[in-house]
Amino acid sequence: MSDEPFVHPYIPNSVPETRAEMLREVGVADVEEILAEIPAELRVPGLLDLPEPLVAEHDLRRHVQGILDRGTSCAEVLSFLGGGCWQHAVPALCDEITGRGEFLTAYSGGNYSDLGKHQARFEYNSLMAELLDYEVVVEPSYDWGTAAGFAARMAARLTGRHEVVLPENLGRERLSIIRELCEPEHMTGHIAVRPVACEPDTGRVDLAALRAALSPSTAAVYFENPGYLGQLEPGAAEICRLARATGAVSIAGVDPISLGVVAPPGSYGADIAVGDLQPLGIHMSAGTGLSGFMA
């Protein structure tokens, strides 16, 4: 292995002087001190077998475009892909606004002193509150699953209980996120996730199974309307009533686009509503254009 320091043309912070300054700032002598807590079996030994970088921008652009041209984009065909990220028409105005320097960030915006941003977020909260039929809409979270997990933990704090009941046919990725935020036993306030049966012919929540699953330990009942498989939930109001009768919090996961024709969650008594903002003018962006809402 060469003793020469690794400097990558795409990563300015790989310059030795910059790396040294960053390490001094966080108070460590070597990057290995930061990585030491990662178990050895989870780390890749040695260097990755990566091709040499293409230094010229034109060469890099041609290379990446050649890879992209092998596939077909969702804009070229009628796409039925979904499961948390969907193909929607995005008006040019959305791209114009989100591309402005006041909003465009590499990851997530921090604390703002720009009153224009506060105004924009106030307008967002107001419009979402009207759409969902709630009085309070909080700041967005990472995605739908994260918002649902946060709502479950909120319900546990409100009720002092430690179990969330949800449909067995929930999307696997969303269920995984909810479990990650609720179930790890080393976390303060461990919450058990309990799936309940759905009707096999409709995919809707089996109300009899839900009644049997509810107990004095139930902090929240989570359901989706429309459901993950596209089915509407005509028993939404009854699900909320059953949760309330047990002293639990009802949480409805909704697609904001559907609320143009489907009753909003506030109208049928859901205590908390969550979902994803991606359908509201955000490109699919390889699955990265996500942002969860909670009301």
Coordinates of N, CA and C in Angstrom, one line a residue, residues 3-169:
D3 N 2.3 4.9 0.7 CA 2.3 5.9 1.8 C 1.8 7.2 1.4
E4 N 1.6 7.4 0.1 CA 1.1 8.7 -0.4 C -0.3 9.0 0.2
P5 N -0.6 10.2 0.6 CA -1.9 10.5 1.1 C -2.9 10.4 0.0
F6 N -4.1 10.0 0.3 CA -5.2 9.8 -0.7 C -5.9 11.1 -0.8
V7 N -5.8 11.7 -2.0 CA -6.5 12.9 -2.4 C -7.4 12.6 -3.5
H8 N -8.7 12.8 -3.3 CA -9.7 12.5 -4.4 C -10.1 13.8 -5.1
P9 N -10.1 13.8 -6.4 CA -10.5 15.1 -7.1 C -12.0 15.5 -6.8
Y10 N -12.8 14.6 -6.4 CA -14.2 14.9 -6.2 C -14.5 15.3 -4.7
I11 N -13.5 15.1 -3.8 CA -13.7 15.3 -2.4 C -12.7 16.3 -1.9
P12 N -13.0 17.6 -1.8 CA -12.0 18.6 -1.4 C -11.5 18.3 0.0
N13 N -12.3 17.8 0.9 CA -11.9 17.5 2.3 C -10.9 16.4 2.4
S14 N -10.5 15.7 1.3 CA -9.5 14.7 1.4 C -8.1 15.2 1.3
V15 N -7.9 16.5 1.1 CA -6.6 17.1 1.1 C -6.0 17.0 2.5
P16 N -4.8 16.5 2.6 CA -4.2 16.3 4.0 C -4.3 17.4 4.9
E17 N -4.0 18.6 4.5 CA -4.1 19.8 5.4 C -5.5 20.0 5.9
T18 N -6.5 19.8 5.0 CA -7.9 19.9 5.5 C -8.3 18.8 6.4
R19 N -7.9 17.6 6.1 CA -8.2 16.5 7.0 C -7.6 16.7 8.4
A20 N -6.4 17.2 8.4 CA -5.7 17.4 9.7 C -6.5 18.5 10.5
E21 N -6.9 19.5 9.8 CA -7.7 20.6 10.5 C -9.0 20.1 11.1
M22 N -9.7 19.2 10.3 CA -10.9 18.7 10.8 C -10.7 17.8 12.0
L23 N -9.7 16.9 12.0 CA -9.4 16.1 13.1 C -9.1 16.9 14.4
R24 N -8.3 18.0 14.2 CA -8.0 18.8 15.3 C -9.3 19.4 15.9
E25 N -10.2 19.8 15.0 CA -11.4 20.4 15.5 C -12.3 19.5 16.3
V26 N -12.3 18.2 16.0 CA -13.1 17.3 16.8 C -12.3 16.6 17.9
G27 N -11.0 16.9 18.0 CA -10.2 16.4 19.1 C -9.7 15.0 19.0
V28 N -9.4 14.5 17.8 CA -8.8 13.2 17.7 C -7.6 13.3 16.8
A29 N -6.7 12.3 17.0 CA -5.4 12.4 16.2 C -5.5 11.7 14.9
D30 N -6.4 10.7 14.8 CA -6.6 9.9 13.5 C -8.0 9.5 13.3
V31 N -8.4 9.4 12.1 CA -9.8 9.0 11.8 C -10.2 7.7 12.3
E32 N -9.2 6.8 12.6 CA -9.5 5.5 13.2 C -10.1 5.6 14.6
E33 N -9.8 6.7 15.3 CA -10.4 6.9 16.6 C -11.9 7.1 16.5
I34 N -12.3 7.7 15.4 CA -13.8 7.9 15.2 C -14.4 6.6 14.8
L35 N -13.7 5.8 14.0 CA -14.3 4.5 13.4 C -14.1 3.3 14.4
A36 N -13.4 3.5 15.5 CA -13.1 2.4 16.4 C -14.3 1.7 16.9
E37 N -15.4 2.4 17.2 CA -16.6 1.8 17.8 C -17.3 0.9 16.8
I38 N -17.0 1.0 15.5 CA -17.7 0.1 14.6 C -17.0 -1.3 14.7
P39 N -17.8 -2.4 14.9 CA -17.2 -3.7 15.0 C -16.4 -4.1 13.8
A40 N -15.3 -4.8 14.0 CA -14.4 -5.1 12.9 C -15.1 -5.9 11.8
E41 N -16.1 -6.8 12.2 CA -16.7 -7.6 11.2 C -17.7 -6.8 10.2
L42 N -18.0 -5.6 10.6 CA -18.8 -4.7 9.8 C -18.0 -3.8 8.9
R43 N -16.7 -3.8 9.0 CA -15.9 -2.9 8.2 C -15.2 -3.7 7.1
V44 N -15.0 -3.0 6.0 CA -14.3 -3.6 4.8 C -12.8 -3.4 5.0
P45 N -12.1 -4.5 5.1 CA -10.6 -4.4 5.3 C -9.9 -3.8 4.0
G46 N -9.0 -3.0 4.2 CA -8.2 -2.5 3.0 C -9.0 -1.4 2.2
L47 N -8.6 -1.2 1.0 CA -9.3 -0.2 0.2 C -10.3 -0.8 -0.8
L48 N -11.3 -0.1 -1.1 CA -12.3 -0.6 -2.1 C -11.6 -0.6 -3.5
D49 N -12.1 -1.6 -4.2 CA -11.5 -1.7 -5.6 C -12.3 -0.8 -6.5
L50 N -12.0 0.4 -6.5 CA -12.7 1.4 -7.3 C -11.9 1.8 -8.5
P51 N -12.5 2.2 -9.6 CA -11.8 2.7 -10.8 C -11.1 4.0 -10.5
E52 N -10.1 4.3 -11.3 CA -9.5 5.6 -11.2 C -10.5 6.7 -11.5
P53 N -10.5 7.8 -10.8 CA -11.4 8.9 -11.0 C -11.2 9.6 -12.4
L54 N -12.3 10.0 -13.0 CA -12.2 10.8 -14.3 C -12.1 12.2 -13.9
V55 N -11.0 12.8 -14.2 CA -10.7 14.2 -13.7 C -11.5 15.2 -14.5
A56 N -11.6 15.1 -15.8 CA -12.3 16.1 -16.6 C -13.8 15.9 -16.5
E57 N -14.4 17.1 -16.2 CA -15.9 17.1 -16.0 C -16.6 16.5 -17.3
H58 N -16.1 16.8 -18.5 CA -16.8 16.3 -19.7 C -16.7 14.7 -19.7
D59 N -15.6 14.2 -19.4 CA -15.4 12.7 -19.4 C -16.4 12.1 -18.3
L60 N -16.4 12.7 -17.2 CA -17.3 12.2 -16.1 C -18.7 12.2 -16.5
R61 N -19.1 13.3 -17.1 CA -20.5 13.5 -17.5 C -20.9 12.4 -18.6
R62 N -20.0 12.2 -19.5 CA -20.3 11.2 -20.6 C -20.4 9.8 -19.9
H63 N -19.5 9.5 -19.0 CA -19.5 8.2 -18.3 C -20.8 8.0 -17.6
V64 N -21.2 8.9 -16.8 CA -22.5 8.8 -16.0 C -23.7 8.7 -16.9
Q65 N -23.7 9.6 -18.0 CA -24.8 9.5 -18.9 C -24.9 8.2 -19.6
G66 N -23.8 7.6 -19.9 CA -23.8 6.3 -20.5 C -24.4 5.2 -19.6
I67 N -24.2 5.3 -18.3 CA -24.8 4.4 -17.4 C -26.3 4.6 -17.3
L68 N -26.7 5.9 -17.3 CA -28.1 6.2 -17.2 C -28.9 5.8 -18.4
D69 N -28.2 5.8 -19.6 CA -28.9 5.5 -20.9 C -29.2 4.0 -21.0
R70 N -28.6 3.2 -20.1 CA -28.9 1.8 -20.2 C -30.3 1.5 -19.7
G71 N -30.8 2.3 -18.9 CA -32.2 2.1 -18.3 C -33.2 3.0 -18.9
T72 N -34.4 2.9 -18.4 CA -35.6 3.7 -18.8 C -36.1 4.5 -17.6
S73 N -36.2 5.8 -17.8 CA -36.7 6.6 -16.7 C -38.2 6.5 -16.6
C74 N -38.7 6.8 -15.4 CA -40.1 6.8 -15.1 C -40.9 7.8 -16.0
A75 N -40.2 8.8 -16.4 CA -40.8 9.9 -17.2 C -41.1 9.4 -18.6
E76 N -40.4 8.3 -19.1 CA -40.6 7.8 -20.4 C -41.7 6.8 -20.6
V77 N -42.1 6.2 -19.5 CA -43.1 5.1 -19.5 C -44.2 5.4 -18.5
L78 N -45.3 4.6 -18.6 CA -46.3 4.7 -17.5 C -45.8 3.9 -16.4
S79 N -45.5 4.5 -15.3 CA -44.9 3.9 -14.1 C -45.9 3.6 -13.0
F80 N -45.8 2.3 -12.6 CA -46.6 1.9 -11.4 C -45.7 1.6 -10.2
L81 N -44.5 2.1 -10.3 CA -43.6 1.9 -9.1 C -44.2 2.8 -7.9
G82 N -44.0 2.3 -6.8 CA -44.5 3.0 -5.6 C -43.8 2.5 -4.3
G83 N -44.6 2.3 -3.3 CA -44.1 1.8 -2.1 C -43.4 2.9 -1.2
G84 N -43.7 4.1 -1.4 CA -43.1 5.2 -0.6 C -42.6 6.3 -1.5
C85 N -42.4 6.1 -2.8 CA -41.9 7.1 -3.7 C -42.6 6.9 -5.0
W86 N -43.3 7.9 -5.5 CA -44.1 7.8 -6.7 C -43.8 8.8 -7.7
Q87 N -44.1 8.4 -9.0 CA -44.0 9.4 -10.1 C -45.2 10.3 -10.1
H88 N -45.0 11.6 -10.0 CA -46.1 12.6 -10.1 C -45.6 13.7 -11.0
A89 N -46.6 14.4 -11.6 CA -46.2 15.6 -12.3 C -45.7 16.7 -11.4
V90 N -44.6 17.3 -11.7 CA -44.0 18.3 -10.9 C -44.0 19.6 -11.7
P91 N -44.9 20.6 -11.4 CA -44.9 21.9 -12.1 C -43.6 22.6 -12.1
A92 N -43.3 23.3 -13.1 CA -42.0 24.0 -13.2 C -41.8 25.0 -12.1
L93 N -42.9 25.5 -11.6 CA -42.8 26.5 -10.5 C -42.2 25.8 -9.2
C94 N -42.4 24.5 -9.0 CA -41.9 23.9 -7.8 C -40.3 23.8 -7.9
D95 N -39.8 23.5 -9.1 CA -38.4 23.5 -9.3 C -37.8 24.8 -9.2
E96 N -38.5 25.9 -9.6 CA -38.0 27.2 -9.5 C -37.8 27.7 -8.1
I97 N -38.8 27.4 -7.3 CA -38.8 27.8 -5.9 C -37.8 27.0 -5.1
T98 N -37.8 25.6 -5.2 CA -36.9 24.8 -4.4 C -35.5 25.0 -4.8
G99 N -35.2 25.5 -6.0 CA -33.9 25.7 -6.5 C -33.3 27.0 -6.0
R100 N -34.1 27.9 -5.4 CA -33.6 29.2 -4.9 C -32.6 29.0 -3.7
G101 N -31.6 29.9 -3.6 CA -30.6 29.8 -2.6 C -31.2 29.8 -1.2
E102 N -32.3 30.4 -1.0 CA -32.9 30.4 0.4 C -33.3 29.1 0.9
F103 N -33.6 28.1 -0.1 CA -34.2 26.8 0.3 C -33.3 25.7 0.0
L104 N -32.5 25.8 -1.1 CA -31.7 24.7 -1.5 C -30.5 24.4 -0.6
T105 N -30.5 23.2 0.0 CA -29.4 22.7 0.9 C -28.9 21.4 0.5
A106 N -27.8 21.0 1.0 CA -27.2 19.7 0.7 C -28.0 18.6 1.4
Y107 N -28.5 18.9 2.6 CA -29.2 17.9 3.4 C -30.5 18.4 4.0
S108 N -30.3 19.3 5.0 CA -31.4 19.8 5.8 C -31.1 21.2 6.3
G109 N -32.0 22.1 6.2 CA -31.8 23.5 6.7 C -31.7 23.5 8.2
G110 N -30.9 24.5 8.6 CA -30.8 24.7 10.1 C -31.7 25.7 10.6
N111 N -31.3 26.4 11.7 CA -32.1 27.5 12.3 C -32.0 28.7 11.4
Y112 N -33.1 29.3 11.1 CA -33.2 30.4 10.2 C -33.3 31.7 10.8
S113 N -32.7 32.7 10.2 CA -32.9 34.1 10.6 C -33.6 34.8 9.5
D114 N -33.7 34.2 8.4 CA -34.4 34.8 7.2 C -35.9 34.7 7.4
L115 N -36.5 35.9 7.6 CA -37.9 35.9 7.9 C -38.7 35.3 6.7
G116 N -38.2 35.4 5.5 CA -38.9 34.9 4.4 C -39.1 33.4 4.5
K117 N -38.1 32.7 5.0 CA -38.2 31.3 5.2 C -39.2 30.9 6.3
H118 N -39.3 31.7 7.3 CA -40.3 31.5 8.3 C -41.7 31.7 7.7
Q119 N -41.8 32.7 6.9 CA -43.1 32.9 6.2 C -43.5 31.7 5.4
A120 N -42.5 31.2 4.6 CA -42.8 30.1 3.7 C -43.2 28.9 4.5
R121 N -42.6 28.6 5.6 CA -42.9 27.5 6.5 C -44.3 27.7 7.2
F122 N -44.6 28.9 7.5 CA -45.9 29.2 8.1 C -47.0 28.9 7.0
E123 N -46.8 29.3 5.8 CA -47.7 29.0 4.7 C -47.9 27.5 4.5
Y124 N -46.8 26.8 4.5 CA -46.8 25.4 4.4 C -47.7 24.7 5.5
N125 N -47.4 25.1 6.8 CA -48.1 24.6 7.9 C -49.6 24.9 7.8
S126 N -49.9 26.1 7.4 CA -51.3 26.5 7.2 C -52.0 25.7 6.2
L127 N -51.4 25.5 5.0 CA -52.0 24.8 3.9 C -52.2 23.3 4.3
M128 N -51.2 22.7 4.9 CA -51.3 21.3 5.4 C -52.4 21.1 6.4
A129 N -52.5 22.1 7.3 CA -53.5 22.0 8.4 C -54.9 22.0 7.7
E130 N -55.1 22.8 6.7 CA -56.4 22.9 6.0 C -56.6 21.6 5.3
L131 N -55.6 21.1 4.6 CA -55.7 19.8 3.9 C -56.1 18.6 4.7
L132 N -55.4 18.6 5.9 CA -55.5 17.4 6.8 C -56.7 17.6 7.8
D133 N -57.2 18.8 8.0 CA -58.2 19.1 9.0 C -57.7 19.0 10.4
Y134 N -56.6 19.7 10.6 CA -56.0 19.8 12.0 C -55.6 21.2 12.2
E135 N -55.3 21.5 13.5 CA -55.0 22.9 13.9 C -53.4 23.0 14.0
V136 N -52.7 22.0 14.2 CA -51.3 22.0 14.4 C -50.6 21.1 13.4
V137 N -49.6 21.6 12.7 CA -48.7 20.8 11.8 C -47.3 21.1 12.2
V138 N -46.5 20.1 12.5 CA -45.1 20.3 13.0 C -44.1 20.4 11.8
E139 N -42.9 20.7 12.2 CA -41.9 20.7 11.1 C -41.7 19.3 10.5
P140 N -41.3 19.2 9.2 CA -41.2 17.9 8.6 C -40.1 17.1 9.2
S141 N -40.3 15.8 9.1 CA -39.2 14.8 9.5 C -38.6 14.2 8.2
Y142 N -37.9 13.1 8.4 CA -37.1 12.6 7.3 C -38.0 12.0 6.2
D143 N -39.0 11.1 6.6 CA -39.9 10.5 5.6 C -41.1 10.0 6.3
W144 N -42.0 9.4 5.6 CA -43.3 8.9 6.1 C -43.0 7.9 7.3
G145 N -42.2 6.9 7.1 CA -41.9 6.0 8.2 C -41.4 6.6 9.4
T146 N -40.5 7.6 9.3 CA -40.0 8.3 10.4 C -41.1 9.1 11.2
A147 N -41.9 9.7 10.4 CA -43.0 10.5 11.0 C -43.9 9.5 11.8
A148 N -44.2 8.3 11.2 CA -45.1 7.3 11.9 C -44.4 6.8 13.2
G149 N -43.1 6.6 13.1 CA -42.4 6.2 14.3 C -42.4 7.2 15.4
F150 N -42.1 8.5 15.0 CA -42.2 9.6 16.0 C -43.6 9.7 16.6
A151 N -44.6 9.5 15.8 CA -46.0 9.6 16.3 C -46.2 8.5 17.3
A152 N -45.7 7.3 17.0 CA -45.9 6.2 18.0 C -45.2 6.5 19.3
R153 N -44.0 7.1 19.2 CA -43.3 7.4 20.5 C -44.0 8.5 21.2
M154 N -44.6 9.5 20.5 CA -45.4 10.5 21.1 C -46.5 9.9 21.8
A155 N -47.2 9.0 21.2 CA -48.4 8.3 21.8 C -48.0 7.6 23.1
A156 N -46.8 7.0 23.1 CA -46.3 6.2 24.3 C -46.1 7.2 25.4
R157 N -45.5 8.4 25.1 CA -45.3 9.4 26.2 C -46.6 9.9 26.7
L158 N -47.6 10.1 25.8 CA -48.8 10.7 26.2 C -49.6 9.7 27.1
T159 N -49.6 8.4 26.8 CA -50.4 7.4 27.5 C -49.6 6.7 28.6
G160 N -48.3 6.7 28.6 CA -47.5 5.9 29.5 C -47.6 4.5 29.2
R161 N -47.9 4.1 28.0 CA -48.0 2.7 27.6 C -46.9 2.3 26.7
H162 N -46.8 1.0 26.3 CA -45.6 0.6 25.6 C -45.9 -0.4 24.4
E163 N -47.0 -0.2 23.7 CA -47.3 -1.1 22.6 C -48.1 -0.3 21.5
V164 N -47.7 -0.5 20.2 CA -48.4 0.1 19.1 C -48.9 -1.1 18.2
V165 N -50.2 -0.9 17.9 CA -50.9 -1.9 17.0 C -51.0 -1.4 15.6
L166 N -50.7 -2.2 14.6 CA -50.8 -1.7 13.2 C -51.1 -2.9 12.3
P167 N -51.5 -2.6 11.0 CA -51.9 -3.7 10.1 C -50.8 -4.5 9.7
E168 N -51.1 -5.8 9.5 CA -50.0 -6.8 9.1 C -49.5 -6.6 7.7
N169 N -50.3 -5.9 6.8 CA -49.9 -5.7 5.4 C -49.3 -4.3 5.2

